[in-house]
Short mmCIF file of C-alpha atoms in Angstrom, two decimals:
data_model
loop_
_atom_site.label_atom_id
_atom_site.label_comp_id
_atom_site.label_asym_id
_atom_site.label_seq_id
_atom_site.Cartn_x
_atom_site.Cartn_y
_atom_site.Cartn_z
CA UNK J 1 18.21 5.27 -7.63
CA UNK J 2 18.60 4.17 -3.73
CA UNK J 3 15.98 3.51 -1.88
CA UNK J 4 14.35 7.08 -1.63
CA UNK J 5 12.83 6.58 1.90
CA UNK J 6 13.01 4.40 5.14
CA UNK J 7 10.11 5.28 8.01
CA UNK J 8 11.36 3.56 11.07
CA UNK J 9 7.98 3.72 13.03
CA UNK J 10 9.05 1.13 15.54
CA UNK J 11 11.14 -1.16 16.54
CA UNK J 12 8.79 -3.85 14.92
CA UNK J 13 8.12 -2.07 11.69
CA UNK J 14 9.20 -0.28 8.57
CA UNK J 15 8.74 1.11 5.70
CA UNK J 16 9.95 1.35 2.68
CA UNK J 17 9.52 3.07 -1.04
CA UNK J 18 11.35 3.44 -4.07
CA UNK J 19 11.07 5.68 -7.15
CA UNK J 20 11.17 3.47 -9.42
CA UNK J 21 13.90 5.66 -12.09
CA UNK J 22 15.65 2.70 -13.27
CA UNK J 23 15.42 1.60 -16.39
CA UNK J 24 13.81 -2.09 -16.54
CA UNK J 25 17.44 -3.44 -17.53
CA UNK J 26 18.80 -1.51 -14.48
CA UNK J 27 16.76 -3.15 -12.35
CA UNK J 28 17.03 -6.82 -13.67
CA UNK J 29 21.20 -6.63 -13.07
CA UNK J 30 20.63 -6.16 -9.89
CA UNK J 31 17.56 -9.01 -8.85
CA UNK J 32 18.12 -12.17 -8.20
CA UNK J 33 15.15 -13.94 -8.75
CA UNK J 34 13.63 -17.44 -8.54
CA UNK J 35 11.49 -19.64 -11.72
CA UNK J 36 8.22 -19.10 -10.66
CA UNK J 37 9.20 -15.13 -10.16
CA UNK J 38 11.23 -15.05 -13.17
CA UNK J 39 8.14 -16.08 -14.89
CA UNK J 40 5.91 -13.99 -13.57
CA UNK J 41 7.62 -11.33 -14.62
CA UNK J 42 7.14 -12.56 -18.49
CA UNK J 43 4.81 -12.55 -17.74
CA UNK J 44 3.98 -8.92 -17.77
CA UNK J 45 2.98 -6.61 -20.30
CA UNK J 46 3.97 -4.00 -19.53
CA UNK J 47 7.81 -3.07 -18.52
CA UNK J 48 6.54 -0.71 -15.96
CA UNK J 49 5.01 -2.90 -14.13
CA UNK J 50 7.47 -5.39 -14.51
CA UNK J 51 10.35 -2.48 -12.77
CA UNK J 52 6.96 -2.07 -10.03
CA UNK J 53 8.26 -5.60 -10.03
CA UNK J 54 12.13 -5.83 -9.31
CA UNK J 55 11.71 -2.71 -7.12
CA UNK J 56 10.02 -4.51 -4.86
CA UNK J 57 12.93 -7.38 -4.68
CA UNK J 58 15.09 -3.92 -4.36
CA UNK J 59 13.21 -3.45 -1.58
CA UNK J 60 13.45 -7.13 -0.50
CA UNK J 61 17.17 -6.89 -0.20
CA UNK J 62 17.02 -3.23 1.57
CA UNK J 63 16.46 -5.45 4.59
CA UNK J 64 18.12 -8.61 3.58
CA UNK J 65 15.88 -10.41 1.86
CA UNK J 66 15.53 -12.38 -0.73
CA UNK J 67 13.26 -13.31 -2.97
CA UNK J 68 13.82 -16.73 -2.85
CA UNK J 69 12.44 -15.63 0.93
CA UNK J 70 9.06 -13.72 -0.64
CA UNK J 71 6.46 -15.94 -1.37
CA UNK J 72 2.76 -15.51 -1.63
CA UNK J 73 -0.60 -17.22 -0.57
CA UNK J 74 -3.84 -18.66 -2.45
CA UNK J 75 -5.10 -15.17 -2.32
CA UNK J 76 -2.61 -13.04 -4.39
CA UNK J 77 -0.60 -12.08 -0.06
CA UNK J 78 2.99 -12.26 0.35
CA UNK J 79 4.50 -13.89 3.32
CA UNK J 80 7.56 -15.11 4.79
CA UNK J 81 8.97 -18.20 6.15
CA UNK J 82 9.76 -16.23 9.04
CA UNK J 83 7.24 -14.70 11.83
CA UNK J 84 8.05 -11.32 10.28
CA UNK J 85 4.44 -9.41 7.83
CA UNK J 86 5.05 -7.85 5.06
CA UNK J 87 2.85 -6.16 2.67
CA UNK J 88 3.46 -4.18 -0.20
CA UNK J 89 2.25 -1.44 -2.71
CA UNK J 90 2.66 0.63 -5.89
CA UNK J 91 1.88 3.01 -7.84
CA UNK J 92 3.50 4.98 -11.62
CA UNK J 93 6.80 5.34 -10.64
CA UNK J 94 6.95 4.53 -6.33
CA UNK J 95 7.25 0.92 -4.52
CA UNK J 96 6.18 1.30 -0.97
CA UNK J 97 6.68 -2.13 1.49
CA UNK J 98 5.97 -2.13 4.46
CA UNK J 99 7.94 -4.89 7.25
CA UNK J 100 6.49 -6.05 10.41
CA UNK J 101 6.55 -7.85 13.77
CA UNK J 102 2.11 -7.05 13.89
CA UNK J 103 0.67 -7.92 10.94
CA UNK J 104 -0.23 -4.72 8.42
CA UNK J 105 -1.03 -3.43 5.18
CA UNK J 106 0.11 -0.84 2.97
CA UNK J 107 -0.87 1.12 -0.03
CA UNK J 108 0.46 4.53 -1.40
CA UNK J 109 -1.93 6.40 -4.27
CA UNK J 110 -1.68 9.44 -6.80
CA UNK J 111 -4.34 11.48 -5.53
CA UNK J 112 -6.57 11.78 -8.61
CA UNK J 113 -9.92 13.82 -9.19
CA UNK J 114 -11.56 11.19 -10.97
CA UNK J 115 -11.52 9.77 -7.08
CA UNK J 116 -14.24 12.11 -6.76
CA UNK J 117 -16.76 10.09 -9.41
CA UNK J 118 -16.28 6.57 -8.45
CA UNK J 119 -16.56 8.06 -4.02
CA UNK J 120 -19.98 6.17 -3.73
CA UNK J 121 -17.70 2.51 -4.59
CA UNK J 122 -15.73 2.30 -1.57
CA UNK J 123 -18.20 5.19 0.86
CA UNK J 124 -21.11 5.59 3.29
CA UNK J 125 -20.16 5.41 6.60
CA UNK J 126 -17.95 8.79 5.99
CA UNK J 127 -20.27 9.97 3.77
CA UNK J 128 -21.01 11.31 7.86
CA UNK J 129 -17.66 13.65 7.33
CA UNK J 130 -16.72 14.30 4.57
CA UNK J 131 -17.28 17.42 2.66
CA UNK J 132 -17.72 16.93 -1.55
CA UNK J 133 -17.71 21.14 -1.52
CA UNK J 134 -14.17 21.56 -0.81
CA UNK J 135 -12.99 19.70 -3.72
CA UNK J 136 -9.46 19.51 -2.26
CA UNK J 137 -9.94 17.98 1.53
CA UNK J 138 -11.98 15.89 0.35
CA UNK J 139 -9.85 14.57 -2.85
CA UNK J 140 -7.11 14.07 -0.06
CA UNK J 141 -9.56 12.92 2.16
CA UNK J 142 -11.32 10.34 0.22
CA UNK J 143 -7.92 9.35 -1.38
CA UNK J 144 -6.70 8.20 2.37
CA UNK J 145 -10.26 6.89 2.64
CA UNK J 146 -9.00 4.15 0.23
CA UNK J 147 -5.72 3.91 1.12
CA UNK J 148 -6.20 2.69 4.90
CA UNK J 149 -9.14 0.33 2.95
CA UNK J 150 -7.23 -1.08 1.23
CA UNK J 151 -4.23 -1.52 3.55
CA UNK J 152 -6.90 -2.85 5.37
CA UNK J 153 -8.33 -5.57 3.21
CA UNK J 154 -4.42 -6.65 1.97
CA UNK J 155 -3.84 -7.81 6.03
CA UNK J 156 -7.14 -9.81 5.64
CA UNK J 157 -7.76 -10.52 2.56
CA UNK J 158 -10.88 -12.51 2.30
CA UNK J 159 -13.50 -13.14 -0.47
CA UNK J 160 -16.12 -11.11 -0.59
CA UNK J 161 -15.26 -8.32 1.04
CA UNK J 162 -17.17 -5.26 -0.07
CA UNK J 163 -14.56 -1.78 0.98
CA UNK J 164 -18.55 0.48 0.65
CA UNK J 165 -20.50 -2.30 3.05
CA UNK J 166 -17.58 -3.46 5.77
CA UNK J 167 -14.73 -1.36 7.08
CA UNK J 168 -15.57 2.51 8.26
CA UNK J 169 -12.18 4.82 8.40
CA UNK J 170 -12.83 7.32 11.42
CA UNK J 171 -13.01 11.14 10.41
CA UNK J 172 -9.96 12.41 10.23
CA UNK J 173 -8.06 16.00 9.84
CA UNK J 174 -5.46 16.36 7.14
CA UNK J 175 -3.65 17.69 9.78
CA UNK J 176 -2.94 15.03 11.57
CA UNK J 177 -1.21 11.99 10.10
CA UNK J 178 -3.40 9.33 12.29
CA UNK J 179 -7.14 7.27 12.65
CA UNK J 180 -8.75 4.56 13.26
CA UNK J 181 -11.07 1.91 11.11
CA UNK J 182 -13.02 -0.84 11.93
CA UNK J 183 -14.51 -4.48 9.93
CA UNK J 184 -17.26 -5.33 9.69
CA UNK J 185 -17.34 -8.69 8.14
CA UNK J 186 -19.86 -11.93 8.50
CA UNK J 187 -19.39 -12.67 13.14
CA UNK J 188 -15.99 -10.85 12.44
CA UNK J 189 -15.16 -7.51 13.90
CA UNK J 190 -12.19 -5.97 13.33
CA UNK J 191 -10.03 -2.87 14.81
CA UNK J 192 -7.14 -1.02 12.72
CA UNK J 193 -4.48 2.06 12.93
CA UNK J 194 -4.39 4.67 9.84
CA UNK J 195 -1.25 6.02 9.46
CA UNK J 196 -1.06 8.32 6.85
CA UNK J 197 0.91 10.91 4.86
CA UNK J 198 1.92 12.55 1.51
CA UNK J 199 5.05 12.07 -0.23
CA UNK J 200 6.36 14.01 -3.12
CA UNK J 201 9.08 13.86 -6.07
CA UNK J 202 10.87 16.45 -7.57
CA UNK J 203 11.44 14.00 -10.45
CA UNK J 204 7.12 13.80 -10.74
CA UNK J 205 5.31 15.93 -11.37
CA UNK J 206 1.69 15.11 -8.25
CA UNK J 207 1.25 14.34 -4.83
CA UNK J 208 0.95 10.69 -3.50
CA UNK J 209 -0.70 9.47 -0.33
CA UNK J 210 0.88 6.87 1.30
CA UNK J 211 -1.20 5.66 3.87
CA UNK J 212 -1.19 1.73 6.36
CA UNK J 213 -2.28 0.14 8.49
CA UNK J 214 -2.11 -2.15 12.08
CA UNK J 215 -4.27 -4.81 12.71
CA UNK J 216 -4.77 -4.05 16.65
#
């Protein structure tokens, strides 16, 4: 399947989502990989991971880039040799990228009940407004919070950052699509705009949450 969804957030920012329905062979035949990328692909044990990896290359091709343009720093953060920022995510049968002139991060997660069991590992500040007794809403909100913190971590990507202790996500409504968050780490204080929405496919069960953040 080609591109699943394109979100033109503003004139400087675009989000692309790929639904991974193709076989490994089909995806592989449609991309050209540099040697370093080929070695990384060969080292992956899961074919689902390989297909997601190749789907990301399909997405950057949609934006006019090639695998040769995409690099990773020592911490695994992707970047281009230009003034565009890129962030990457994949979850099950979806892969997504965000490309922007601004500093951005993206995450996509399947909404699952088991997130309730690890909520205390990544929430603290947020406990003031979360309502665990409202199970469906609780799961949805936890998924947004996790996605927001993951997206912010991808922007800053600094060793030692704790989702629970250093990143705070302000209260938000599931009827809206935006909230605020902040990072307090050592002497660093940064604020972020956070956007979120649900993504569903007719081909697969489950509801996904897409979250992307902009550093102010």
